[in-house]
Coordinates of C-alpha atoms and ligand atoms in Angstrom, one line a residue:
Chain A
X1 CA 59.0 -37.0 -8.7
X2 CA 55.7 -35.1 -7.6
X3 CA 53.6 -36.7 -4.8
X4 CA 50.7 -37.2 -7.3
X5 CA 53.3 -39.9 -9.7
X6 CA 54.4 -41.5 -6.2
X7 CA 51.4 -42.5 -6.0
X8 CA 50.7 -43.3 -9.3
X9 CA 52.9 -45.5 -9.2
X10 CA 52.7 -47.1 -6.2
X11 CA 49.5 -48.1 -7.3
X12 CA 51.2 -49.3 -10.7
X13 CA 53.7 -51.8 -7.7
X14 CA 50.5 -52.9 -6.6
X15 CA 49.2 -53.7 -9.4
X16 CA 51.5 -55.3 -10.4
X17 CA 52.5 -57.4 -7.5
X18 CA 48.6 -58.4 -6.3
X19 CA 47.8 -59.3 -10.3
X20 CA 48.3 -63.4 -10.7
X21 CA 50.8 -65.0 -7.8
X22 CA 52.4 -61.6 -6.9
X23 CA 51.8 -61.0 -3.1
X24 CA 49.0 -58.7 -1.9
X25 CA 50.0 -57.1 0.9
X26 CA 53.9 -55.4 0.8
X27 CA 56.0 -54.1 3.0
X28 CA 57.6 -50.3 3.1
X29 CA 60.8 -51.3 2.2
X30 CA 59.3 -53.2 -0.8
X31 CA 58.1 -50.1 -2.4
X32 CA 61.5 -48.6 -1.4
X33 CA 62.8 -51.1 -3.4
X34 CA 60.2 -50.5 -6.5
X35 CA 61.1 -47.1 -6.5
X36 CA 64.7 -46.5 -5.5
X37 CA 64.8 -42.3 -7.1
X38 CA 62.0 -42.0 -4.7
X39 CA 63.5 -40.8 -0.9
X40 CA 62.2 -42.8 2.1
X41 CA 60.1 -40.4 3.8
X42 CA 58.5 -39.5 0.5
X43 CA 57.7 -43.3 -0.3
X44 CA 55.4 -43.2 4.1
X45 CA 54.1 -40.5 3.2
X46 CA 52.8 -41.2 -0.4
X47 CA 51.3 -44.3 1.5
X48 CA 50.2 -43.0 4.3
X49 CA 48.3 -40.3 1.9
X50 CA 47.0 -43.5 0.1
X51 CA 45.5 -45.9 3.4
X52 CA 43.2 -42.4 3.8
X53 CA 41.8 -42.2 0.5
X54 CA 41.2 -45.8 0.8
X55 CA 43.6 -46.7 -2.0
X56 CA 45.3 -49.2 0.0
X57 CA 44.5 -50.0 3.6
X58 CA 47.3 -51.7 6.3
X59 CA 47.3 -55.2 7.4
X60 CA 49.2 -55.2 10.8
X61 CA 49.9 -57.7 13.4
X62 CA 50.9 -55.1 16.0
X63 CA 54.6 -55.8 15.3
X64 CA 55.3 -54.3 12.3
X65 CA 52.6 -53.3 9.0
X66 CA 51.9 -54.7 5.7
X67 CA 49.9 -52.5 3.4
X68 CA 47.7 -54.5 0.4
X69 CA 45.0 -53.2 -1.8
X70 CA 41.0 -53.5 0.0
X71 CA 39.8 -56.3 -0.9
X72 CA 42.3 -58.3 -2.2
X73 CA 43.5 -60.9 0.0
X74 CA 43.7 -62.2 3.2
X75 CA 41.2 -59.1 5.3
X76 CA 41.2 -61.1 8.7
X77 CA 43.4 -64.0 8.8
X78 CA 42.0 -66.6 6.9
X79 CA 39.3 -68.5 9.3
X80 CA 39.0 -65.1 10.5
X81 CA 35.6 -64.0 9.8
X82 CA 32.7 -62.9 11.6
X83 CA 30.7 -66.8 12.6
X84 CA 27.0 -66.2 10.5
X85 CA 24.9 -65.0 13.7
Chain B
X1 CA 21.8 -58.9 29.4
X2 CA 21.3 -62.5 29.2
X3 CA 22.4 -65.3 30.4
X4 CA 25.7 -65.4 31.1
X5 CA 27.5 -69.1 29.6
X6 CA 30.9 -69.9 32.0
X7 CA 32.7 -72.2 32.3
X8 CA 35.4 -74.8 34.5
X9 CA 38.4 -73.6 35.2
X10 CA 40.5 -75.8 37.8
X11 CA 43.8 -74.2 36.3
X12 CA 42.9 -71.0 36.7
X13 CA 41.6 -71.5 39.5
X14 CA 45.0 -73.0 40.5
X15 CA 46.1 -69.7 40.9
X16 CA 44.0 -67.9 43.0
X17 CA 45.4 -70.3 46.4
X18 CA 48.2 -68.3 46.0
X19 CA 50.0 -65.6 48.1
X20 CA 49.8 -62.7 46.5
X21 CA 45.8 -60.9 44.5
X22 CA 45.1 -63.4 41.6
X23 CA 43.9 -61.7 38.4
X24 CA 41.7 -64.9 38.3
X25 CA 39.6 -62.7 41.4
X26 CA 39.8 -60.3 39.6
X27 CA 38.2 -60.7 36.6
X28 CA 36.1 -63.6 38.2
X29 CA 35.1 -60.8 40.8
X30 CA 34.5 -58.0 37.7
X31 CA 33.0 -60.4 34.9
X32 CA 29.7 -61.6 37.7
X33 CA 29.2 -58.2 39.0
X34 CA 28.9 -57.3 35.7
X35 CA 27.9 -59.5 33.2
X36 CA 30.6 -60.3 31.1
X37 CA 30.3 -63.0 29.4
X38 CA 34.2 -62.2 27.8
X39 CA 35.5 -62.2 30.7
X40 CA 34.1 -65.8 31.6
X41 CA 35.1 -66.6 27.8
X42 CA 38.8 -65.1 28.3
X43 CA 39.3 -67.0 31.4
X44 CA 37.8 -70.3 29.6
X45 CA 40.2 -69.7 27.2
X46 CA 43.4 -68.9 28.9
X47 CA 42.7 -72.4 30.4
X48 CA 42.3 -74.3 27.7
X49 CA 45.5 -72.2 26.2
X50 CA 47.3 -73.9 30.1
X51 CA 45.4 -77.4 29.0
X52 CA 46.8 -77.6 25.5
X53 CA 50.2 -75.5 26.2
X54 CA 49.2 -73.7 23.3
X55 CA 47.9 -70.0 22.4
X56 CA 44.6 -70.3 21.1
X57 CA 44.4 -66.9 19.6
X58 CA 45.1 -65.0 16.3
X59 CA 46.8 -62.4 15.6
X60 CA 47.1 -59.3 12.7
X61 CA 44.4 -57.9 10.5
X62 CA 43.4 -54.9 8.6
X63 CA 41.3 -53.3 11.6
X64 CA 42.8 -49.5 13.0
X65 CA 40.4 -45.8 13.6
X66 CA 40.0 -44.2 10.5
X67 CA 43.1 -42.3 9.9
X68 CA 45.8 -44.3 12.1
X69 CA 48.5 -46.8 10.8
X70 CA 48.8 -47.9 14.9
X71 CA 47.4 -48.2 18.6
X72 CA 44.6 -50.6 17.7
X73 CA 46.1 -54.4 17.0
X74 CA 44.0 -57.0 15.7
X75 CA 42.7 -60.6 17.9
X76 CA 41.0 -63.2 17.5
X77 CA 40.2 -66.5 18.3
X78 CA 40.8 -69.7 17.2
X79 CA 37.5 -70.8 20.1
X80 CA 35.2 -69.2 17.6
X81 CA 32.1 -71.8 18.7
X82 CA 33.7 -71.9 22.8
X83 CA 33.6 -68.6 22.8
X84 CA 31.7 -66.9 20.5
X85 CA 32.2 -63.3 22.6
X86 CA 35.9 -63.4 22.3
X87 CA 35.7 -64.4 19.0
X88 CA 37.3 -60.7 18.1
X89 CA 39.3 -58.9 20.9
X90 CA 41.2 -56.4 19.7
X91 CA 44.1 -54.4 22.2
X92 CA 44.1 -50.5 22.3
X93 CA 47.0 -49.1 22.6
X94 CA 46.5 -45.9 25.2
X95 CA 49.8 -43.5 24.6
X96 CA 49.6 -42.4 28.6
X97 CA 50.7 -38.9 30.2
X98 CA 54.3 -39.1 30.7
X99 CA 55.4 -40.1 33.7
X100 CA 51.8 -41.5 34.2
X101 CA 50.0 -39.3 36.0
X102 CA 46.7 -38.9 36.7
X103 CA 43.6 -37.4 37.7
X104 CA 41.7 -39.8 39.6
X105 CA 38.8 -38.7 36.8
X106 CA 40.0 -38.8 34.0
X107 CA 40.5 -42.8 34.8
X108 CA 37.8 -43.3 36.4
X109 CA 35.7 -42.3 33.1
X110 CA 38.6 -44.0 30.8
X111 CA 37.2 -47.0 32.8
X112 CA 33.1 -46.0 32.5
X113 CA 33.8 -45.4 28.6
X114 CA 35.5 -49.8 28.9
X115 CA 33.9 -51.3 30.5
X116 CA 30.2 -49.3 28.2
X117 CA 32.5 -50.6 25.3
X118 CA 34.7 -53.2 26.2
X119 CA 36.4 -55.7 28.1
X120 CA 36.9 -54.3 31.0
X121 CA 39.9 -55.9 31.1
X122 CA 42.6 -53.2 31.2
X123 CA 46.8 -53.0 31.7
X124 CA 49.1 -50.4 33.7
X125 CA 50.9 -49.9 32.3
X126 CA 52.4 -52.0 28.8
X127 CA 56.3 -52.5 28.8
X128 CA 56.4 -49.6 26.3
X129 CA 54.4 -47.7 28.8
X130 CA 50.9 -47.2 26.4
X131 CA 48.0 -48.2 28.6
X132 CA 46.3 -51.4 27.4
X133 CA 42.7 -52.1 27.1
X134 CA 42.1 -55.9 26.2
X135 CA 39.4 -56.7 24.0
X136 CA 36.8 -55.1 22.2
X137 CA 35.3 -56.5 18.6
X138 CA 35.7 -54.2 15.7
X139 CA 32.6 -52.0 15.7
X140 CA 33.7 -50.2 19.0
X141 CA 36.8 -49.3 17.7
X142 CA 36.3 -45.2 15.3
X143 CA 33.4 -44.7 19.1
X144 CA 35.8 -46.0 21.4
X145 CA 38.6 -43.6 19.5
X146 CA 36.4 -40.3 19.6
X147 CA 35.5 -41.2 22.7
X148 CA 39.0 -41.1 23.8
X149 CA 40.0 -38.0 22.3
X150 CA 37.2 -35.7 22.7
X151 CA 36.1 -36.8 26.4
X152 CA 39.3 -37.6 27.8
X153 CA 41.7 -35.6 25.8
X154 CA 43.8 -39.2 25.4
X155 CA 45.0 -40.5 22.5
X156 CA 45.8 -44.1 21.1
X157 CA 49.6 -44.7 21.5
X158 CA 51.9 -46.8 18.9
X159 CA 52.3 -50.1 17.5
X160 CA 53.5 -52.0 14.2
X161 CA 56.1 -50.4 12.4
X162 CA 55.5 -46.8 13.9
X163 CA 57.4 -45.2 16.3
X164 CA 56.4 -46.5 20.2
X165 CA 54.4 -43.9 22.3
X166 CA 57.1 -42.6 23.9
X167 CA 58.4 -42.8 27.9
X168 CA 59.6 -41.1 30.7
X169 CA 60.7 -42.2 34.2
X170 CA 58.8 -39.0 37.2
X171 CA 61.8 -36.8 36.6
X172 CA 61.4 -33.4 38.0
X173 CA 57.6 -34.2 39.5
X174 CA 58.6 -35.8 42.2
X175 CA 63.1 -36.9 41.8
X176 CA 65.3 -34.6 43.1
X177 CA 68.1 -36.9 41.1
X178 CA 66.6 -35.2 37.6
X179 CA 69.7 -34.4 35.9
X180 CA 66.6 -33.7 33.3
X181 CA 62.9 -32.6 32.3
X182 CA 62.3 -35.8 30.8
X183 CA 58.9 -35.3 31.7
X184 CA 58.7 -32.5 29.2
X185 CA 60.5 -34.2 26.9
X186 CA 58.8 -37.0 25.6
X187 CA 56.0 -34.7 25.9
X188 CA 57.7 -31.9 22.8
X189 CA 58.9 -35.4 21.4
X190 CA 55.4 -37.0 21.2
X191 CA 54.2 -33.9 20.0
X192 CA 56.7 -34.0 16.9
X193 CA 56.6 -37.1 16.1
X194 CA 52.5 -37.1 15.9
X195 CA 53.1 -38.7 11.7
X196 CA 56.1 -41.4 13.2
X197 CA 53.3 -42.6 16.0
X198 CA 50.5 -42.7 13.9
X199 CA 51.2 -44.7 10.7
X200 CA 54.0 -46.6 9.2
X201 CA 57.9 -45.2 8.8
X202 CA 60.5 -47.2 9.7
X203 CA 61.9 -51.0 8.9
X204 CA 60.5 -52.3 12.3
X205 CA 59.4 -50.5 15.5
X206 CA 61.5 -47.9 17.2
X207 CA 60.9 -46.6 20.8
X208 CA 62.4 -43.4 23.2
X209 CA 62.3 -43.7 26.4
X210 CA 63.9 -41.2 29.1
X211 CA 65.9 -41.6 32.6
X212 CA 66.7 -37.8 34.2
X213 CA 69.3 -39.6 35.4
X214 CA 71.8 -42.9 35.9
X215 CA 69.3 -44.9 38.3
X216 CA 67.7 -44.9 35.1
X217 CA 64.2 -46.3 36.6
X218 CA 62.7 -46.4 32.9
X219 CA 65.5 -49.4 31.8
X220 CA 66.2 -46.2 29.1
X221 CA 69.4 -48.4 28.2
X222 CA 67.4 -52.3 28.0
X223 CA 64.2 -51.1 26.4
X224 CA 64.7 -48.2 23.6
X225 CA 66.6 -47.5 20.1
X226 CA 66.6 -44.2 21.6
X227 CA 68.1 -43.8 24.8
X228 CA 68.2 -40.7 26.7
X229 CA 69.5 -40.9 30.5
X230 CA 71.1 -38.3 32.5
X231 CA 73.9 -37.1 33.4
X232 CA 76.4 -34.5 34.1
X233 CA 80.3 -33.3 34.0
X234 CA 81.2 -30.9 36.8
X235 CA 81.4 -33.1 39.9
X236 CA 80.2 -34.3 42.5
X237 CA 78.3 -32.1 45.3
X238 CA 79.6 -32.8 48.5
X239 CA 78.0 -32.1 51.7
X240 CA 81.4 -33.2 54.3
X241 CA 79.3 -32.7 57.4
X242 CA 75.7 -34.7 56.5
X243 CA 79.0 -37.2 55.3
X244 CA 80.1 -37.0 58.2
X245 CA 77.0 -37.9 60.2
X246 CA 76.2 -41.3 57.4
X247 CA 79.5 -41.9 59.4
X248 CA 78.9 -41.1 63.0
X249 CA 75.1 -43.1 62.3
X250 CA 73.4 -39.7 62.6
X251 CA 71.7 -39.9 59.3
X252 CA 70.3 -43.5 57.5
X253 CA 71.9 -44.9 54.4
X254 CA 70.3 -45.3 51.3
X255 CA 67.4 -43.2 53.4
X256 CA 66.2 -45.8 55.7
X257 CA 65.8 -47.9 52.8
X258 CA 67.2 -51.8 53.9
X259 CA 66.2 -50.4 57.5
X260 CA 63.8 -53.5 57.5
X261 CA 67.1 -55.7 58.8
X262 CA 69.7 -54.5 61.2
X263 CA 73.2 -54.8 59.0
X264 CA 75.1 -53.1 61.8
X265 CA 77.1 -49.9 61.9
X266 CA 76.8 -47.8 58.3
X267 CA 80.4 -48.5 57.4
X268 CA 82.0 -46.1 54.4
X269 CA 84.8 -48.1 53.1
X270 CA 82.5 -51.2 52.5
X271 CA 79.5 -49.8 51.6
X272 CA 80.6 -46.7 49.9
X273 CA 84.3 -45.9 49.2
X274 CA 84.5 -50.3 48.0
X275 CA 81.8 -50.4 45.7
X276 CA 82.6 -47.3 43.0
X277 CA 82.9 -49.8 40.1
X278 CA 85.8 -46.8 39.1
X279 CA 88.1 -47.2 42.6
X280 CA 87.7 -43.4 41.9
X281 CA 86.4 -41.7 46.1
X282 CA 89.2 -42.4 48.9
X283 CA 87.7 -41.5 52.7
X284 CA 90.6 -40.5 54.7
X285 CA 89.3 -41.5 58.3
X286 CA 91.8 -39.0 59.7
X287 CA 90.8 -35.9 58.5
X288 CA 86.8 -37.2 57.9
X289 CA 86.7 -35.8 54.6
X290 CA 85.6 -37.6 50.4
X291 CA 87.7 -37.5 48.2
X292 CA 86.2 -38.0 44.7
X293 CA 88.5 -37.7 41.9
X294 CA 85.1 -36.7 39.5
X295 CA 87.8 -37.7 36.1
X296 CA 87.5 -41.1 36.4
X297 CA 83.7 -40.9 37.9
X298 CA 82.0 -43.0 35.5
X299 CA 78.4 -42.0 36.8
X300 CA 76.8 -44.8 38.2
X301 CA 74.4 -42.8 41.3
X302 CA 75.9 -45.3 43.1
X303 CA 77.3 -43.4 46.0
X304 CA 74.6 -40.5 45.8
X305 CA 72.0 -43.4 46.1
X306 CA 73.1 -44.3 48.8
X307 CA 73.5 -41.2 50.7
X308 CA 71.6 -39.2 49.1
X309 CA 71.2 -36.2 51.2
X310 CA 75.4 -36.1 51.5
X311 CA 75.7 -36.1 47.6
X312 CA 74.3 -35.0 44.2
X313 CA 74.8 -35.2 40.6
X314 CA 76.8 -31.8 40.1
X315 CA 75.0 -29.0 38.2
X316 CA 76.4 -28.7 34.7
X317 CA 73.7 -31.0 33.6
X318 CA 72.3 -33.2 30.1
X319 CA 72.6 -36.1 28.9
X320 CA 73.9 -38.8 26.9
X321 CA 72.4 -40.9 24.3
X322 CA 72.7 -44.1 23.4
X323 CA 71.5 -46.1 20.1
X324 CA 70.3 -49.9 19.5
X325 CA 68.9 -51.6 22.7
X326 CA 66.5 -54.1 21.9
X327 CA 65.5 -58.3 23.3
X328 CA 66.1 -60.7 21.9
X329 CA 64.7 -61.8 18.7
X330 CA 67.9 -61.7 15.9
X331 CA 71.5 -62.3 18.1
X332 CA 70.1 -62.0 21.8
X333 CA 69.9 -59.1 24.0
X334 CA 71.3 -56.0 23.4
X335 CA 72.4 -53.1 25.5
X336 CA 72.5 -49.2 23.9
X337 CA 75.5 -47.5 22.6
X338 CA 77.3 -44.6 24.4
X339 CA 76.4 -42.5 20.9
X340 CA 77.0 -38.8 22.3
X341 CA 78.5 -39.4 25.6
X342 CA 77.0 -35.6 26.8
X343 CA 73.5 -33.0 24.9
X344 CA 73.0 -30.2 26.8
X345 CA 69.0 -30.2 26.7
X346 CA 66.8 -27.2 26.6
X347 CA 62.6 -26.8 25.1
X348 CA 62.5 -27.4 22.3
X349 CA 65.3 -30.0 22.8
X350 CA 66.3 -29.4 18.4
X351 CA 69.6 -30.8 19.2
X352 CA 67.7 -34.1 19.5
X353 CA 65.0 -34.1 17.5
X354 CA 67.6 -33.2 15.0
X355 CA 69.7 -36.3 15.8
X356 CA 66.7 -39.0 15.2
X357 CA 66.0 -37.6 12.0
X358 CA 69.3 -38.2 11.3
X359 CA 69.5 -41.3 12.8
X360 CA 65.5 -42.9 11.1
X361 CA 67.3 -41.1 7.2
X362 CA 69.8 -43.1 7.3
X363 CA 68.1 -46.3 9.5
X364 CA 64.4 -46.0 6.6
X365 CA 67.2 -46.1 3.5
X366 CA 69.3 -48.4 5.1
X367 CA 67.7 -51.5 7.8
X368 CA 66.2 -54.3 6.2
X369 CA 62.3 -55.5 6.5
X370 CA 63.0 -56.8 10.4
X371 CA 65.7 -54.3 11.8
X372 CA 66.5 -53.3 14.3
X373 CA 68.2 -50.1 15.1
X374 CA 70.9 -52.0 17.2
X375 CA 70.3 -54.5 13.8
X376 CA 71.8 -51.9 11.6
X377 CA 74.8 -50.4 13.5
X378 CA 76.2 -53.6 14.0
X379 CA 75.4 -54.8 10.4
X380 CA 77.7 -51.9 9.3
X381 CA 79.5 -51.5 11.9
X382 CA 79.6 -48.9 14.9
X383 CA 82.6 -46.5 13.1
X384 CA 81.0 -46.0 10.4
X385 CA 77.5 -45.9 12.0
X386 CA 79.6 -43.0 14.3
X387 CA 81.8 -41.5 11.6
X388 CA 79.5 -41.7 8.5
X389 CA 76.8 -41.6 9.1
X390 CA 76.2 -39.2 11.9
X391 CA 79.0 -36.9 11.4
X392 CA 80.4 -37.2 14.9
X393 CA 84.2 -37.9 15.6
X394 CA 85.2 -41.3 17.5
X395 CA 85.9 -40.2 21.3
X396 CA 87.0 -42.6 24.0
X397 CA 83.6 -42.4 26.0
X398 CA 82.6 -45.3 22.6
X399 CA 84.6 -47.8 23.2
X400 CA 83.5 -49.7 25.9
X401 CA 87.3 -51.6 27.0
X402 CA 90.2 -51.8 25.3
X403 CA 89.8 -54.4 22.7
X404 CA 86.4 -55.2 23.7
X405 CA 84.9 -52.9 20.8
X406 CA 87.9 -51.5 18.3
X407 CA 86.1 -50.2 15.3
X408 CA 88.4 -47.5 14.9
X409 CA 90.3 -47.6 11.2
X410 CA 92.6 -45.3 9.6
X411 CA 91.5 -44.6 5.6
X412 CA 93.3 -43.9 3.1
X413 CA 92.4 -40.6 3.4
X414 CA 94.0 -40.2 6.7
X415 CA 97.9 -42.3 6.1
X416 CA 100.4 -40.8 4.9
X417 CA 100.6 -41.4 1.1
X418 CA 97.3 -44.3 0.7
X419 CA 97.3 -47.3 0.7
X420 CA 99.8 -47.3 -2.0
X421 CA 103.0 -45.8 -0.6
X422 CA 106.7 -47.5 -1.5
X423 CA 106.8 -49.8 1.1
X424 CA 110.4 -51.3 -0.1
X425 CA 111.5 -47.9 -0.4
X426 CA 109.7 -47.2 3.5
X427 CA 111.6 -50.7 4.6
X428 CA 114.9 -49.5 3.5
X429 CA 115.1 -46.4 6.6
X430 CA 112.7 -49.4 8.7
X431 CA 113.5 -53.1 8.4
X432 CA 110.9 -55.2 8.6
Ligands
HEM501 C1 106.2 -43.4 19.8 C2 106.0 -45.0 20.6 C3 105.0 -46.1 20.7 C4 103.9 -45.9 19.8 C5 102.7 -44.6 19.6 C6 103.2 -46.8 20.1 C7 101.7 -47.3 20.2 C8 100.6 -48.1 20.7 C9 100.0 -48.7 19.6 C10 98.4 -47.9 19.6 C11 100.2 -50.1 20.4 C12 98.1 -50.8 19.9 C13 97.5 -51.5 20.8 C14 96.2 -51.9 21.2 O1 95.8 -51.9 20.6 O2 95.8 -51.9 22.0 C15 100.9 -50.4 20.7 C16 100.9 -52.3 20.9 C17 101.9 -52.3 22.2 N1 103.3 -52.0 21.7 FE1 103.7 -50.2 21.3 N2 103.5 -47.7 20.6 C18 105.1 -47.4 20.9 C19 106.5 -47.1 21.2 C20 107.0 -49.0 21.4 C21 107.5 -49.3 22.0 C22 109.2 -49.1 22.2 C23 107.6 -50.8 22.4 C24 108.3 -52.0 22.5 C25 109.9 -51.6 22.4 C26 105.9 -51.0 22.4 C27 105.7 -52.4 22.5 C28 104.0 -52.6 22.2 C29 103.8 -53.7 22.8 C30 104.9 -55.4 22.7 C31 102.5 -53.6 22.0 C32 100.9 -55.2 21.9 C33 101.3 -55.1 20.9 C34 99.9 -56.8 21.0 O3 99.1 -56.8 21.9 O4 99.8 -57.0 19.8 N3 105.6 -50.1 21.9 N4 101.9 -49.6 21.0
HEM502 C1 107.9 -68.0 29.6 C2 108.3 -67.5 29.5 C3 106.9 -66.5 28.8 C4 105.7 -66.9 28.5 C5 105.4 -68.6 29.5 C6 105.2 -65.7 27.8 C7 103.1 -66.4 28.0 C8 102.4 -64.9 27.2 C9 100.6 -65.2 26.6 C10 99.9 -65.9 28.4 C11 100.2 -64.4 26.9 C12 99.5 -63.9 26.2 C13 98.8 -63.7 25.2 C14 97.1 -63.5 24.9 O1 96.4 -63.1 26.0 O2 96.8 -63.8 23.3 C15 101.9 -63.3 26.7 C16 101.3 -61.8 25.6 C17 103.5 -61.3 26.0 N1 104.2 -61.5 25.7 FE1 104.3 -62.7 26.8 N2 105.5 -64.8 27.6 C18 106.6 -65.5 28.5 C19 107.5 -64.1 28.2 C20 107.6 -63.2 27.8 C21 108.4 -62.1 26.8 C22 110.0 -62.5 27.6 C23 108.3 -61.4 26.8 C24 109.1 -59.8 26.1 C25 110.4 -59.4 26.2 C26 107.2 -61.7 27.0 C27 106.4 -60.5 25.6 C28 105.0 -60.8 25.9 C29 103.8 -59.5 24.8 C30 104.9 -58.4 24.9 C31 102.6 -59.2 25.4 C32 101.6 -58.5 24.4 C33 100.2 -58.8 25.3 C34 99.1 -58.1 25.3 O3 98.9 -58.1 23.9 O4 98.3 -57.1 26.2 N3 106.2 -62.1 26.6 N4 103.0 -63.9 26.7
SF4_503 S1 65.8 -42.4 36.3 FE1 67.5 -40.6 37.8 S2 65.4 -39.3 37.9 FE2 64.6 -40.7 37.1 S3 63.1 -41.2 38.9 FE3 65.3 -43.0 38.4 S4 66.7 -42.2 40.1 FE4 65.0 -40.2 39.6
SF4_504 S1 78.7 -41.3 41.0 FE1 79.6 -43.7 40.3 S2 81.6 -44.2 40.2 FE2 80.9 -41.9 40.9 S3 82.0 -41.8 42.6 FE3 79.7 -42.4 42.3 S4 80.5 -44.9 44.0 FE4 81.7 -43.8 42.2

């Protein structure tokens, strides 16, 4: 699968999951499960490129990292938005 | 600079009464000198945590710097009204130089930068090895990243599901026991694996640590998924004159490290021979000569540590590669297991890099979410990991001791006649 096609597939997975009651943040492993015919390293590279392009964003607890669509679901944890001055 | 708001912190103040210098003094001195609200607030929040016996930090988030998926860890206070200056208090991990040697001018610059852009509170070093800059706000992150990269020539370290900042002992920079150039190895790996270090690639964290000899000063065997520990294949080098000088009391055992108390005259039998874990040493009192059966020696370093002027690691040096250490989240803590008993390590260390790629390829595909390498190995079995995943031959060094990890099983193709041979026919010749 070429890189652009893979990126396209990854975005489809996110749109599918984000719509309805799905999860807004997912792990690399979840992407691998959804796209079994692609190599995990290629998926990782494609997902990281999508972040650079601004189409995905990282969500990290410090110990692990998930990926999400910008602006969908929790940005910061609920209640973490900066208080009004 | 406006007025600062101070908090009552009796529980924190109590910590100052101990015999050691206290971080409470340090933080308050700094807070007063610089009139830093964040430092007063951090003490206030900690007081509250001591009182309530629970944390008031929330963690997680999307903060980071452009292009990197690690190195910044979002932290937020859940007491925004009481402690507004630490509503965001992010941690920044900075990749330490190999073996942690700094020029004082670099440290001064780093502190000035952090004084200006962060809380001023630092931790040298975190347990992964990084310099930890504690507490800044989201708006400062890109500036911090720019200053680190362009003025200090420093980079962020790893966090999340990334390769974590590799770490090593001081190795050849100060220690004559180092069997490998630990700093060079760490530098090479860090440069080679920039992508893995800065962008999430794995099911969970992955740590590489390198120690120059089996004293393992960075505790690689306990703290890293991939532990490289210097060792040697030939014989321990012995200077019999120096051994006699230790026995005669002219040289101080352990280079005088325990001389604060009178332990009586040095007793080579009690302090060295009897403590050798493999019982492979012999002191001939008549001949005044030390013998070592090197085939049995497991390179524990004890005798060398006690008599450093008489004994040295041999000349045929390299490293043992162990894998799978982890902290006790699942199944308890675990030390790394020997995978490659001996590997020569010469720049550019392609053998080491290729081994890492092999391990990562498998773990990225088959490791479960939040499963450390050691847990993956346990799940599939050490046998399969060594033979099927890495394509290596099982060796006696893989067995901890007979029967404690007997993992070598026959495969059908290795058994004459396979699983389907005619057992009745066999039993005719060999009654059960
Ligand atoms: C060429 C001849 C032999 C070979 C290759 C052989 C090999 C083995 C092996 C591989 C084991 C298992 C060791 C372990 O699990 O740690 C074993 C165990 C044992 N063998 Fe032999 N053996 C031989 C002859 C004999 C003979 C002649 C006897 C007694 C008459 C004997 C008695 C035993 C016993 C009692 C055990 C322990 C069984 C147990 O703990 O369950 N072996 N042998
Ligand atoms: C009163 C007589 C005996 C007692 C109380 C006794 C007791 C034991 C015990 C407690 C074990 C260890 C079991 C384990 O750790 O799992 C053992 C193992 C064994 N015994 Fe005996 N035993 C006796 C007689 C014998 C005799 C007569 C023989 C052989 C002719 C024998 C052969 C063995 C063997 C081959 C093992 C296995 C060793 C191993 O797995 O390492 N025993 N016995
Ligand atoms: S691990 Fe060995 S080589 Fe490294 S500093 Fe410690 S004693 Fe020296
Ligand atoms: S290094 Fe350890 S095992 Fe080897 S001879 Fe010395 S004390 Fe014994």
